[in-house]
């Protein structure tokens, strides 16, 4: 590693440094600067879809997603401002209004990243009319359930299944507001011929959209930290 690959920048007034291939989010986390995220998860590729990690960069007119923006020499970045807070609150409100996220009757109540972010950002009501479409619940799998009503389409399940398990069971069908997670080109999950029943998709899901059978309200605790552990062990084995 040469010194030329080390870049210095400023985040929230703090002088920090990172490697040229690192994202703003990675460098911020390495320096204990918290940026809210939903679609991003350590161990998976970044796709920059939730837009919660938007930050302000001096010299640019629009906020940029920290999880997919590489650091540059001399960057000046703001991660917390009134504008960004308003922006993030609006995203959370839109997610809550899009489907049915009634926390009180959700298996992931108190263990849900969407709920935690809403609390952190002070979202105690939604300003938009709720759409609440009646979406299906797929309970055809022996051990797991997919409740589309709780899904925020972060695609963590799609990525973990493809990138870590290598099964490629999950994908997205439809477009825009009609998008749905789908197994094996729209088969009931229990009839999937590719699913290995590893349960990784369930563990990385940030909400109660994917959960284990037999869990009741607030009982579905996810084990997300196991993913980076799994990835680093695999990388070590391949070396
Ligand atoms: Fe960056 Fe979702 S965490 S866009």
Short mmCIF file of C-alpha atoms and ligand atoms in Angstrom, two decimals:
data_model
loop_
_atom_site.label_atom_id
_atom_site.label_comp_id
_atom_site.label_asym_id
_atom_site.label_seq_id
_atom_site.Cartn_x
_atom_site.Cartn_y
_atom_site.Cartn_z
CA UNK A 1 0.00 0.00 0.00
CA UNK A 2 1.61 3.29 -1.04
CA UNK A 3 1.19 6.61 0.75
CA UNK A 4 -0.33 8.05 -2.43
CA UNK A 5 -3.42 5.92 -1.86
CA UNK A 6 -4.15 7.55 1.47
CA UNK A 7 -6.50 10.50 1.10
CA UNK A 8 -7.37 13.13 3.66
CA UNK A 9 -10.69 14.88 3.99
CA UNK A 10 -12.91 16.63 6.50
CA UNK A 11 -16.11 15.11 7.86
CA UNK A 12 -18.20 17.28 10.20
CA UNK A 13 -15.15 19.46 10.85
CA UNK A 14 -12.97 16.48 11.79
CA UNK A 15 -9.82 15.81 9.75
CA UNK A 16 -9.81 12.15 8.74
CA UNK A 17 -8.02 9.92 6.26
CA UNK A 18 -8.89 6.80 4.32
CA UNK A 19 -7.81 4.64 1.42
CA UNK A 20 -8.70 5.69 -2.12
CA UNK A 21 -11.13 2.79 -2.62
CA UNK A 22 -13.09 3.50 0.56
CA UNK A 23 -16.53 5.08 0.61
CA UNK A 24 -17.50 8.10 2.66
CA UNK A 25 -19.62 5.84 4.85
CA UNK A 26 -16.71 3.49 5.59
CA UNK A 27 -14.39 6.34 6.52
CA UNK A 28 -17.09 7.99 8.63
CA UNK A 29 -17.72 4.74 10.55
CA UNK A 30 -13.98 4.18 11.06
CA UNK A 31 -13.93 7.59 12.74
CA UNK A 32 -17.02 7.04 14.90
CA UNK A 33 -19.15 9.38 12.83
CA UNK A 34 -22.64 7.87 12.58
CA UNK A 35 -24.63 8.13 9.35
CA UNK A 36 -28.08 6.51 9.16
CA UNK A 37 -28.41 3.60 6.70
CA UNK A 38 -31.00 1.01 5.75
CA UNK A 39 -30.07 -0.78 2.54
CA UNK A 40 -26.35 -0.95 3.34
CA UNK A 41 -25.03 -3.86 5.42
CA UNK A 42 -21.39 -4.73 6.12
CA UNK A 43 -20.47 -7.84 4.15
CA UNK A 44 -22.80 -7.08 1.21
CA UNK A 45 -22.30 -4.98 -1.91
CA UNK A 46 -23.67 -1.46 -1.75
CA UNK A 47 -26.51 -0.45 -4.00
CA UNK A 48 -27.41 3.00 -2.68
CA UNK A 49 -31.17 2.62 -2.88
CA UNK A 50 -32.59 3.83 0.44
CA UNK A 51 -30.89 7.27 0.25
CA UNK A 52 -30.86 7.65 4.05
CA UNK A 53 -27.09 8.03 4.07
CA UNK A 54 -27.17 11.23 2.00
CA UNK A 55 -24.55 13.78 3.03
CA UNK A 56 -23.64 17.26 1.89
CA UNK A 57 -20.34 17.69 0.05
CA UNK A 58 -18.87 21.16 -0.45
CA UNK A 59 -18.87 22.11 -4.12
CA UNK A 60 -21.81 19.88 -5.09
CA UNK A 61 -25.37 21.13 -5.40
CA UNK A 62 -27.18 17.94 -4.35
CA UNK A 63 -26.70 15.60 -1.38
CA UNK A 64 -24.78 12.42 -2.24
CA UNK A 65 -25.22 8.87 -0.84
CA UNK A 66 -22.27 8.19 1.48
CA UNK A 67 -22.41 4.41 0.99
CA UNK A 68 -21.59 4.57 -2.73
CA UNK A 69 -19.49 7.75 -2.89
CA UNK A 70 -15.74 7.21 -2.86
CA UNK A 71 -13.65 9.59 -0.81
CA UNK A 72 -11.57 12.22 -2.58
CA UNK A 73 -8.61 14.27 -1.45
CA UNK A 74 -9.71 17.50 0.25
CA UNK A 75 -13.42 16.64 0.39
CA UNK A 76 -15.41 18.63 2.93
CA UNK A 77 -18.43 16.65 4.09
CA UNK A 78 -21.37 17.43 6.38
CA UNK A 79 -23.33 14.43 7.70
CA UNK A 80 -25.78 16.26 10.00
CA UNK A 81 -27.75 19.38 9.09
CA UNK A 82 -31.33 20.53 9.32
CA UNK A 83 -31.79 19.88 5.60
CA UNK A 84 -30.43 16.34 5.84
CA UNK A 85 -32.58 15.62 8.88
CA UNK A 86 -35.70 16.81 7.03
CA UNK A 87 -34.69 14.76 4.03
CA UNK A 88 -34.16 11.60 6.11
CA UNK A 89 -37.40 12.07 8.02
CA UNK A 90 -39.28 12.38 4.72
CA UNK A 91 -37.76 9.11 3.47
CA UNK A 92 -38.80 7.32 6.67
CA UNK A 93 -42.31 8.76 6.46
CA UNK A 94 -42.63 7.67 2.84
CA UNK A 95 -41.54 4.14 3.76
CA UNK A 96 -44.10 4.01 6.55
CA UNK A 97 -46.86 5.28 4.27
CA UNK A 98 -46.07 2.88 1.42
CA UNK A 99 -46.97 -0.40 3.12
CA UNK A 100 -48.31 -1.64 6.43
CA UNK A 101 -45.80 -0.99 9.21
CA UNK A 102 -47.91 -1.21 12.34
CA UNK A 103 -45.15 -1.89 14.85
CA UNK A 104 -47.42 -2.99 17.70
CA UNK A 105 -48.39 -6.18 15.86
CA UNK A 106 -45.09 -6.90 14.11
CA UNK A 107 -42.78 -9.84 14.90
CA UNK A 108 -39.81 -7.47 14.67
CA UNK A 109 -41.19 -4.84 17.05
CA UNK A 110 -38.26 -3.39 19.05
CA UNK A 111 -35.80 -5.24 16.78
CA UNK A 112 -36.55 -3.31 13.59
CA UNK A 113 -34.10 -0.94 11.90
CA UNK A 114 -36.89 1.10 10.31
CA UNK A 115 -38.53 1.60 13.71
CA UNK A 116 -35.20 2.52 15.35
CA UNK A 117 -34.39 5.08 12.66
CA UNK A 118 -37.87 6.58 12.93
CA UNK A 119 -37.34 6.98 16.65
CA UNK A 120 -33.85 8.44 16.23
CA UNK A 121 -35.14 10.97 13.72
CA UNK A 122 -38.19 11.87 15.82
CA UNK A 123 -40.76 10.55 13.33
CA UNK A 124 -43.89 10.12 15.48
CA UNK A 125 -46.49 10.49 12.70
CA UNK A 126 -46.63 10.39 8.92
CA UNK A 127 -47.65 13.42 6.89
CA UNK A 128 -48.58 11.40 3.81
CA UNK A 129 -51.76 9.36 3.30
CA UNK A 130 -51.05 5.68 4.01
CA UNK A 131 -51.42 3.44 0.97
CA UNK A 132 -51.63 0.20 2.99
CA UNK A 133 -52.09 -2.17 0.03
CA UNK A 134 -53.25 -5.69 0.96
CA UNK A 135 -50.17 -7.61 -0.09
CA UNK A 136 -49.76 -11.39 0.21
CA UNK A 137 -48.01 -13.23 3.01
CA UNK A 138 -46.01 -16.24 1.78
CA UNK A 139 -45.95 -18.87 4.53
CA UNK A 140 -45.28 -21.80 2.17
CA UNK A 141 -41.74 -22.39 3.46
CA UNK A 142 -41.33 -24.93 6.28
CA UNK A 143 -39.34 -22.61 8.52
CA UNK A 144 -39.74 -19.02 7.32
CA UNK A 145 -42.37 -16.46 6.32
CA UNK A 146 -42.27 -13.57 3.84
CA UNK A 147 -44.71 -10.76 4.63
CA UNK A 148 -44.66 -8.33 1.70
CA UNK A 149 -46.58 -5.81 3.78
CA UNK A 150 -43.47 -5.17 5.93
CA UNK A 151 -40.95 -5.14 3.09
CA UNK A 152 -39.10 -1.91 2.28
CA UNK A 153 -37.37 -3.36 -0.82
CA UNK A 154 -33.88 -2.77 0.54
CA UNK A 155 -32.78 -5.95 -1.35
CA UNK A 156 -30.50 -7.14 1.43
CA UNK A 157 -32.15 -10.56 1.05
CA UNK A 158 -31.49 -10.57 -2.70
CA UNK A 159 -27.84 -9.64 -2.19
CA UNK A 160 -27.07 -12.00 0.68
CA UNK A 161 -28.65 -14.90 -1.19
CA UNK A 162 -26.63 -14.16 -4.34
CA UNK A 163 -23.36 -12.89 -2.89
CA UNK A 164 -22.91 -14.97 0.27
CA UNK A 165 -25.05 -18.09 -0.11
CA UNK A 166 -24.72 -18.25 -3.91
CA UNK A 167 -28.26 -19.56 -4.30
CA UNK A 168 -29.77 -16.62 -6.26
CA UNK A 169 -33.25 -17.47 -5.02
CA UNK A 170 -34.50 -13.92 -4.47
CA UNK A 171 -35.07 -11.15 -6.96
CA UNK A 172 -37.35 -8.17 -7.48
CA UNK A 173 -40.38 -8.44 -9.73
CA UNK A 174 -42.47 -5.53 -11.01
CA UNK A 175 -41.53 -1.88 -11.09
CA UNK A 176 -41.95 1.16 -8.87
CA UNK A 177 -44.78 0.91 -6.38
CA UNK A 178 -45.65 -2.60 -7.67
CA UNK A 179 -42.20 -4.03 -6.93
CA UNK A 180 -42.14 -7.20 -4.84
CA UNK A 181 -39.47 -9.57 -3.63
CA UNK A 182 -39.89 -12.85 -5.49
CA UNK A 183 -38.45 -16.36 -5.17
CA UNK A 184 -37.46 -18.37 -8.27
CA UNK A 185 -39.29 -16.20 -10.79
CA UNK A 186 -42.49 -15.89 -8.75
CA UNK A 187 -42.83 -19.30 -7.10
CA UNK A 188 -44.15 -19.78 -3.58
CA UNK A 189 -41.04 -19.77 -1.36
CA UNK A 190 -41.76 -23.31 -0.16
CA UNK A 191 -41.61 -24.59 -3.75
CA UNK A 192 -38.31 -22.92 -4.58
CA UNK A 193 -35.80 -25.34 -6.08
CA UNK A 194 -32.84 -23.02 -5.39
CA UNK A 195 -33.46 -22.03 -1.74
CA UNK A 196 -31.08 -23.83 0.62
CA UNK A 197 -33.12 -22.83 3.71
CA UNK A 198 -29.99 -21.24 5.19
CA UNK A 199 -32.02 -18.38 6.67
CA UNK A 200 -29.47 -15.65 5.86
CA UNK A 201 -32.12 -13.57 4.12
CA UNK A 202 -34.20 -13.67 7.30
CA UNK A 203 -31.30 -12.56 9.47
CA UNK A 204 -30.32 -9.56 7.31
CA UNK A 205 -33.86 -8.27 6.75
CA UNK A 206 -34.08 -4.91 8.56
CA UNK A 207 -37.83 -5.20 9.31
CA UNK A 208 -40.36 -7.93 10.02
CA UNK A 209 -40.77 -8.79 6.33
CA UNK A 210 -38.80 -12.02 6.69
CA UNK A 211 -39.09 -13.98 9.89
CA UNK A 212 -38.92 -17.44 11.40
CA UNK A 213 -42.11 -19.40 11.87
CA UNK A 214 -43.28 -19.68 15.46
CA UNK A 215 -42.20 -16.14 16.38
CA UNK A 216 -44.86 -13.94 17.88
CA UNK A 217 -45.07 -10.16 18.18
CA UNK A 218 -41.64 -8.66 19.06
CA UNK A 219 -39.94 -12.07 19.22
CA UNK A 220 -37.95 -11.99 15.97
CA UNK A 221 -34.46 -10.91 16.96
CA UNK A 222 -32.10 -10.79 13.95
CA UNK A 223 -28.45 -11.84 14.01
CA UNK A 224 -26.97 -9.35 11.56
CA UNK A 225 -23.45 -9.07 13.04
CA UNK A 226 -22.75 -12.68 11.99
CA UNK A 227 -22.49 -11.60 8.34
CA UNK A 228 -19.17 -9.68 8.45
CA UNK A 229 -17.78 -12.56 10.55
CA UNK A 230 -18.80 -15.06 7.90
CA UNK A 231 -17.38 -12.94 5.07
CA UNK A 232 -14.01 -12.32 6.77
CA UNK A 233 -13.61 -16.02 7.60
CA UNK A 234 -14.35 -16.99 4.02
CA UNK A 235 -11.88 -14.43 2.68
CA UNK A 236 -9.21 -15.77 5.04
CA UNK A 237 -9.84 -19.33 3.84
CA UNK A 238 -9.52 -18.28 0.19
CA UNK A 239 -6.13 -16.64 0.76
FE1 LIG B 1 -26.73 4.45 1.42
FE2 LIG B 1 -29.05 3.11 1.64
S1 LIG B 1 -27.42 3.17 3.01
S2 LIG B 1 -28.40 4.53 0.11
#
